[in-house]
Short mmCIF file of C-alpha atoms and ligand atoms in Angstrom, two decimals:
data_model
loop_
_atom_site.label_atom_id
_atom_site.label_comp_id
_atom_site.label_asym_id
_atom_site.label_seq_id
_atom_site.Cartn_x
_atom_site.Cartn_y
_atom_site.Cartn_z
CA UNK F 1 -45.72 -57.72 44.75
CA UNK F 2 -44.28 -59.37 41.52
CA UNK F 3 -45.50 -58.34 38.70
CA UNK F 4 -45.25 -61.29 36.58
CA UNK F 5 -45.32 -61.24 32.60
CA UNK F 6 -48.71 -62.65 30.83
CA UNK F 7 -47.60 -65.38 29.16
CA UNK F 8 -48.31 -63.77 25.75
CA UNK F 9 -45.55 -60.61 26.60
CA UNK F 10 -42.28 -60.70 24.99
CA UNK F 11 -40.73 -58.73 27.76
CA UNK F 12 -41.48 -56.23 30.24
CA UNK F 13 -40.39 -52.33 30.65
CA UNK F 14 -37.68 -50.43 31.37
CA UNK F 15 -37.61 -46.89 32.82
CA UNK F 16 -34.57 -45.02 32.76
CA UNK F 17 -35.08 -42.68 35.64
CA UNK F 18 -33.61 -40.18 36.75
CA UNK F 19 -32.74 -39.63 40.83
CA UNK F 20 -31.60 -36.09 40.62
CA UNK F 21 -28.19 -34.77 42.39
CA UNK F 22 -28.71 -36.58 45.87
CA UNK F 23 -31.19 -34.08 47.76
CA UNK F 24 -34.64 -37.08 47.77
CA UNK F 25 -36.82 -33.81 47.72
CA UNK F 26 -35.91 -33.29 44.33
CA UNK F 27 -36.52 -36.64 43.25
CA UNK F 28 -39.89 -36.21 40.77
CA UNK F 29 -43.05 -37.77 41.50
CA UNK F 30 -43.13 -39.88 38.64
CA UNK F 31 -39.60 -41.40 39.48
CA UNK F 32 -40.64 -41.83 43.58
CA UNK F 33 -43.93 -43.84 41.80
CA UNK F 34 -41.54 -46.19 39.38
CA UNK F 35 -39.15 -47.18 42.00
CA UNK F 36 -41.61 -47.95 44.51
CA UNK F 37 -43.77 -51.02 41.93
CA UNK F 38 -40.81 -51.98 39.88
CA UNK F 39 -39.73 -55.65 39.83
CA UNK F 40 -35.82 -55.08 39.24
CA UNK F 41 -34.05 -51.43 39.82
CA UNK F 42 -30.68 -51.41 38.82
CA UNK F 43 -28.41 -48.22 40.37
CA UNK F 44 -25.84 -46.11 40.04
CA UNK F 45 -23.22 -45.18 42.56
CA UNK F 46 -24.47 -41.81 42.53
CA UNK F 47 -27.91 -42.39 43.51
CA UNK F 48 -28.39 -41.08 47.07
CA UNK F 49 -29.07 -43.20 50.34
CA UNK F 50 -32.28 -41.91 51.15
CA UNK F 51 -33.47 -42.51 47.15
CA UNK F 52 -32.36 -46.15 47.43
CA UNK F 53 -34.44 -46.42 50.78
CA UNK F 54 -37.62 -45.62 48.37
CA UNK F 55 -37.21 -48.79 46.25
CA UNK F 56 -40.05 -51.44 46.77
CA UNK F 57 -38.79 -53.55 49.37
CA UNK F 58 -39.60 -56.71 47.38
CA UNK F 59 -37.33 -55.81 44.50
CA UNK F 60 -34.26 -57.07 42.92
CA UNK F 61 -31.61 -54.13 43.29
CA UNK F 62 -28.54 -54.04 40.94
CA UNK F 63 -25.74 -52.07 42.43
CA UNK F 64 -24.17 -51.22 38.41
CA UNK F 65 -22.13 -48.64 39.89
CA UNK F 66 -19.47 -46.85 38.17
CA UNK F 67 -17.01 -44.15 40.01
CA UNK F 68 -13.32 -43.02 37.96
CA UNK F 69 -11.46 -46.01 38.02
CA UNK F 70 -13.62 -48.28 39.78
CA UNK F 71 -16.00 -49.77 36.82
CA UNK F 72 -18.13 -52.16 38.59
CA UNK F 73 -19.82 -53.09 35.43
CA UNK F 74 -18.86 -52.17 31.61
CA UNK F 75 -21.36 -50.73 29.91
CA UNK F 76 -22.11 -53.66 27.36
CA UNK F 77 -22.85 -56.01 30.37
CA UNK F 78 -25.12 -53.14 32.09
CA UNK F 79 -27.06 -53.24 28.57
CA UNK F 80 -27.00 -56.88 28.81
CA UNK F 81 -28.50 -57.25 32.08
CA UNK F 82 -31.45 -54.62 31.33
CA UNK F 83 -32.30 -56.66 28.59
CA UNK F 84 -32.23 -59.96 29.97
CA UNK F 85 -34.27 -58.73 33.33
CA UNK F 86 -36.53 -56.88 30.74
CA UNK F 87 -37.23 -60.07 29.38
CA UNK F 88 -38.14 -61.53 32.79
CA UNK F 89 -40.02 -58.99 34.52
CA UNK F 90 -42.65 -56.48 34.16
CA UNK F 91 -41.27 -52.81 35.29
CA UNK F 92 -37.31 -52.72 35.36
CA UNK F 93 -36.28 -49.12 36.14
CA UNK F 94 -33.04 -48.18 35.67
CA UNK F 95 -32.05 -45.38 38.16
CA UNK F 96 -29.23 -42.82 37.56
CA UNK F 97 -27.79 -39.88 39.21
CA UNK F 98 -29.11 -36.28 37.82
CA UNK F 99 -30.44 -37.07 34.30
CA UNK F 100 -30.05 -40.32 32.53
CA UNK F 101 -29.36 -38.06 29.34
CA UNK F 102 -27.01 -35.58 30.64
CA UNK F 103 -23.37 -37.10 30.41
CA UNK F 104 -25.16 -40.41 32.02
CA UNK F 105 -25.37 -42.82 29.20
CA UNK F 106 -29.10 -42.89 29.15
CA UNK F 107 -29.17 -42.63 25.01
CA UNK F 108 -26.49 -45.65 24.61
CA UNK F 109 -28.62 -47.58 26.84
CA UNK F 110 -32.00 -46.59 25.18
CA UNK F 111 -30.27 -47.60 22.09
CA UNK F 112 -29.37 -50.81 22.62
CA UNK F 113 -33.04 -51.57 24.47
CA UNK F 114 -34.78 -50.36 21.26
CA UNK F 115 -32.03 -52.63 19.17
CA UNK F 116 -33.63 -55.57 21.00
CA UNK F 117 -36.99 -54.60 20.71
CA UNK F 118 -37.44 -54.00 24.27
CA UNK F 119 -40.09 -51.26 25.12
CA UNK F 120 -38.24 -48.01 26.74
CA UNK F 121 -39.27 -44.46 28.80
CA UNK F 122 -37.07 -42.30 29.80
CA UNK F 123 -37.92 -40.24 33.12
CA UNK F 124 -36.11 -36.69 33.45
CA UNK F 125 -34.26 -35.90 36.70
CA UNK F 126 -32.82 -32.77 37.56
CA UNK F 127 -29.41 -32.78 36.68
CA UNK F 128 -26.50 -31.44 38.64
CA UNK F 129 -25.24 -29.38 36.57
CA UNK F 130 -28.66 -26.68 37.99
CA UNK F 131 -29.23 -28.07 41.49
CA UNK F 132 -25.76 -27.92 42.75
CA UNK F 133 -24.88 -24.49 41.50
CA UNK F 134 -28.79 -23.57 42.62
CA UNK F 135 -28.14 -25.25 46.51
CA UNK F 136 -24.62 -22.99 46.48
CA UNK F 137 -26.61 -19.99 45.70
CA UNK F 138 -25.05 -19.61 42.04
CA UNK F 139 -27.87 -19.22 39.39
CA UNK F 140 -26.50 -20.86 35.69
CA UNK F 141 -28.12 -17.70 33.93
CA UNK F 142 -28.81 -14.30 34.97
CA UNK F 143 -29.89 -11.66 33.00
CA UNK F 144 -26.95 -9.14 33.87
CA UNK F 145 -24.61 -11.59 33.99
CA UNK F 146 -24.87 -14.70 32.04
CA UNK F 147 -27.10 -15.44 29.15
CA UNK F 148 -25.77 -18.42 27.82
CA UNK F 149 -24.44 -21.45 29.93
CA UNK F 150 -22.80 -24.59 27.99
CA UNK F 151 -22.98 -27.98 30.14
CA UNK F 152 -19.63 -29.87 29.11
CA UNK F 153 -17.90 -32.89 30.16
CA UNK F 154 -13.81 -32.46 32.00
CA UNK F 155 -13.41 -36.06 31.59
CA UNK F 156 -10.33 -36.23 29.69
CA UNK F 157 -10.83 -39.59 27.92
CA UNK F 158 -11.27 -38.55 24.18
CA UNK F 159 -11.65 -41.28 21.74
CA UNK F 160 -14.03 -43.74 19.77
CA UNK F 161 -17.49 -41.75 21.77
CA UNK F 162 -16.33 -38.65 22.19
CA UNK F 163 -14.57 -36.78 20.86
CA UNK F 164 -11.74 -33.91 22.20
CA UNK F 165 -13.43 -30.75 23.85
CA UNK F 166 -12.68 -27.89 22.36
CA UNK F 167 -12.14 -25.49 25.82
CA UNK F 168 -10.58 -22.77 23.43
CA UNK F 169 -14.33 -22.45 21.42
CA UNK F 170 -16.26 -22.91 24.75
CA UNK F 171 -14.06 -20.11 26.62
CA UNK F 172 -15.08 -17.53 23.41
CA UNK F 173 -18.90 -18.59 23.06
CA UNK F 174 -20.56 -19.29 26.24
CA UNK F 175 -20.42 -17.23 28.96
CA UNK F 176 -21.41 -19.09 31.89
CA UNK F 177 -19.65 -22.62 31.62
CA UNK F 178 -20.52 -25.77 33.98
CA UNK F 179 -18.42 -28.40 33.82
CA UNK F 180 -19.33 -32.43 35.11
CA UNK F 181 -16.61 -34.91 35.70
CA UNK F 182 -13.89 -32.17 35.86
CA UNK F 183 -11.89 -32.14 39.07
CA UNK F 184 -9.35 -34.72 37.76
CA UNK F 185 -8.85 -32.77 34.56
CA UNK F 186 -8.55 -28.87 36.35
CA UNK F 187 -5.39 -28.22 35.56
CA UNK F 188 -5.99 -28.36 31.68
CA UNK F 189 -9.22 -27.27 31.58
CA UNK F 190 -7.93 -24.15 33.30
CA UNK F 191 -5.26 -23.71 30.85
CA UNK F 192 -7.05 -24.59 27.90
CA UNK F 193 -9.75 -21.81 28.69
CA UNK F 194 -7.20 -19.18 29.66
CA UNK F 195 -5.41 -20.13 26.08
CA UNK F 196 -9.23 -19.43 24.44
CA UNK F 197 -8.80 -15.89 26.03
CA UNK F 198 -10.94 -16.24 29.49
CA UNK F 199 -9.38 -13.94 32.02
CA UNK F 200 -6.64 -15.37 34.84
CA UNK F 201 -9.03 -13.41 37.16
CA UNK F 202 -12.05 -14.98 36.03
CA UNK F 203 -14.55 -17.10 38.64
CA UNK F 204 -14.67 -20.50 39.43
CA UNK F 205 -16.69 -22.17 42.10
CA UNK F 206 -16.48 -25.80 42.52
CA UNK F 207 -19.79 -27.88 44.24
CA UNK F 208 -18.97 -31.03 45.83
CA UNK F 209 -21.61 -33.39 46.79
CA UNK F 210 -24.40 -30.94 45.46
CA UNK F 211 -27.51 -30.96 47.48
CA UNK F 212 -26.71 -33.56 49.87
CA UNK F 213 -26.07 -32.72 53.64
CA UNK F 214 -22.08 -32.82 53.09
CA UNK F 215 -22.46 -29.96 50.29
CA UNK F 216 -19.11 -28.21 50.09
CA UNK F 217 -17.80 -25.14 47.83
CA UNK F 218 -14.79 -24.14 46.82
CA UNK F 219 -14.80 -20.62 45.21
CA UNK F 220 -11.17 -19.23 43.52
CA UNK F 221 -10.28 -17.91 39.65
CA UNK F 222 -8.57 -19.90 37.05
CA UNK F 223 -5.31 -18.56 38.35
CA UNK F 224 -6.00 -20.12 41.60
CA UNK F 225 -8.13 -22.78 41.32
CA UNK F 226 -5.46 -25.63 41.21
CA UNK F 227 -3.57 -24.64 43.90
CA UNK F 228 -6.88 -24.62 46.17
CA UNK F 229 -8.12 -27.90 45.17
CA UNK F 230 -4.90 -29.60 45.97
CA UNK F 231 -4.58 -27.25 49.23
CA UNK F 232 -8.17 -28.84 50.34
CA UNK F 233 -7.88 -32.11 48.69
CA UNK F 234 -11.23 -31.03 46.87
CA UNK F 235 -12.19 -34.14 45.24
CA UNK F 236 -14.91 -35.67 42.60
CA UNK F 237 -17.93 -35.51 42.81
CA UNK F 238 -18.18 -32.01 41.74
CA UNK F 239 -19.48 -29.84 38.98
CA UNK F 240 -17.51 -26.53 38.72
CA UNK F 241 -19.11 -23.29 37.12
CA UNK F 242 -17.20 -20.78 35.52
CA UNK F 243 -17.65 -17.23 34.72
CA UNK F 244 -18.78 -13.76 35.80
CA UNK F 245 -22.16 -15.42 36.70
CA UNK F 246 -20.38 -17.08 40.17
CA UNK F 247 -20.33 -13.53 41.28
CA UNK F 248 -23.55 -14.00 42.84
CA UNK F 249 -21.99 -16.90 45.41
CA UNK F 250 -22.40 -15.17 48.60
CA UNK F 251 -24.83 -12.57 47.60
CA UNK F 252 -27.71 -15.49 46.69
CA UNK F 253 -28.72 -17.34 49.45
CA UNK F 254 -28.00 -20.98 49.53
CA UNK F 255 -30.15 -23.45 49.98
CA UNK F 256 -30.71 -25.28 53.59
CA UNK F 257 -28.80 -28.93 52.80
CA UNK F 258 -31.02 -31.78 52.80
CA UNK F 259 -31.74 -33.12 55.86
CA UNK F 260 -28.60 -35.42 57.27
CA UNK F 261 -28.92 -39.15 56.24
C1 SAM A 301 -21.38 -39.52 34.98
S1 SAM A 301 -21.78 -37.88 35.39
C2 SAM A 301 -23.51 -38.06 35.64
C3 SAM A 301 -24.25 -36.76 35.61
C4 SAM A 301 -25.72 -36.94 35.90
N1 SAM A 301 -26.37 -37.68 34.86
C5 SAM A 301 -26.44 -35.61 36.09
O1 SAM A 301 -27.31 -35.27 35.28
O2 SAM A 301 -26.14 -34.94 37.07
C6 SAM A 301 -21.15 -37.79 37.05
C7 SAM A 301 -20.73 -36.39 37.41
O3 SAM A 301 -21.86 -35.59 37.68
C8 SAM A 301 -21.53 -34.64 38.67
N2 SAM A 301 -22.38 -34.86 39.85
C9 SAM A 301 -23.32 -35.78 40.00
N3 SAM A 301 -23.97 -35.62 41.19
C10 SAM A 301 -23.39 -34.56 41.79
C11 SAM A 301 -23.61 -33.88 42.99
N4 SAM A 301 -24.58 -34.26 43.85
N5 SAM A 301 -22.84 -32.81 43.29
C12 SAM A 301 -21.87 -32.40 42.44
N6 SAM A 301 -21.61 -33.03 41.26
C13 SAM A 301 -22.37 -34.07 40.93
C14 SAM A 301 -20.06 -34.82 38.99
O4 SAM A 301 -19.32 -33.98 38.12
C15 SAM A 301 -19.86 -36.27 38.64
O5 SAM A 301 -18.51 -36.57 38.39
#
């Protein structure tokens, strides 16, 4: 059913939602809700099969994707075309991978909505950063062994956004370490940490496809790491968590995969 604007409404809604890692039994109630009524949903490439399958039949779906090297959209014309289908239609969600706010450009695009006076929720998904270390059996604290975990970014682009990580700080003040967006970038990540005085013995488990029936793990130290990956032809998507914490990988259970789709 289209929800039309009343005549008197200078634009509709938009929900940024998020879809959580992949797994659609960890999408949240109020997300399954929004993208079942809205008029327009506009997607990420991340968002899972199954997810998409729960958008209302009758709505216009955006594919906005972007994957490294492959921008399907910039980001200017992806705030563009939330604002114009804001302007047209009652409920537009916007549906991202994990969290819109966790390395997902949920507060650019939130910014830029409340710049044009367009009304703006966010919905919190569970990011990837837990779920996919929580699925491999890897909890990001512990009491014994971690009791502080910093969520960083291993894309190496530094520049007008962002700026440079500084691995040698991270490796001295955080003791469990998950990093998104870092397979690409392993090789100086590794070597920037090891330069901040982490250990060449120290864990590292990589999660690829978190949650979803494909799940795969990759478990080595810095010292290793880079020759596995390129051994396996481990590849993005994956969010790798390092310290004494992935000790627990093979002692913790892991979690059943979602159901094949
Ligand atoms: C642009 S960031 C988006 C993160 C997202 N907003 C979140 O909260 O999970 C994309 C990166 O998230 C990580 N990622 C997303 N989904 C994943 C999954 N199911 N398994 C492993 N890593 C995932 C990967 O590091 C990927 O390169």
């Amino acid at each position: 059913m289209e929800k039309t604007l009343p005549l008197n409404a200078i634009s509709g809604k938009v929900y940024l939602v998020g879809a959580g890692p992949g797994d659609p039994g960890l999408l949240t109630l109020k997300a399954k809700s929004l993208i079942g009524c809205a008029d327009v949903v506009i997607y990420d490439a991340l968002v899972s099969p199954p997810i998409l399958a729960c958008i209302n039949p009758e709505a216009e779906q955006i594919n906005a994707g972007k994957r490294r090297g492959r921008h399907s959209k910039l980001q200017g014309e992806t705030n563009q075309l939330l604002i114009e289908k804001a302007r047209a239609h009652a409920i537009v969600v916007r549906l991202k991978g994990g969290d819109p706010f966790v390395f997902g450009r949920g507060g650019e695009e939130m910014a830029a909505l409340v710049e044009a006076g367009i009304s703006v929720e966010v919905v919190p998904g569970i990011t990837s950063g837990i779920a996919a270390p929580a699925y491999a059996g890897i909890p990001v604290t512990h009491r014994e062994s971690g009791s502080s975990v910093t969520f960083v970014t291993g894309h190496e682009a530094a520049g007008k956004y962002r700026p440079r990580v500084n691995w040698r700080a991270i490796a001295q003040g955080s003791e469990t370490i998950v990093v998104y967006m870092g397979v690409h970038n392993l090789p100086n990540i590794v070597s920037e940490l090891q330069a901040g005085g982490l250990a060449p013995d120290t864990p590292i488990a990589l999660i690829r496809w978190g949650t979803h029936p494909s799940q795969e793990e990759l478990v080595a130290t810095l010292e290793t790491v880079v020759t596995k990956v390129q051994e396996k032809q481990f590849e993005a998507p994956a969010i790798a968590v390092i310290g004494k914490i992935v000790n627990w990988y093979g002692i913790l259970p892991k979690n059943q995969p979602a159901t094949p789709w």
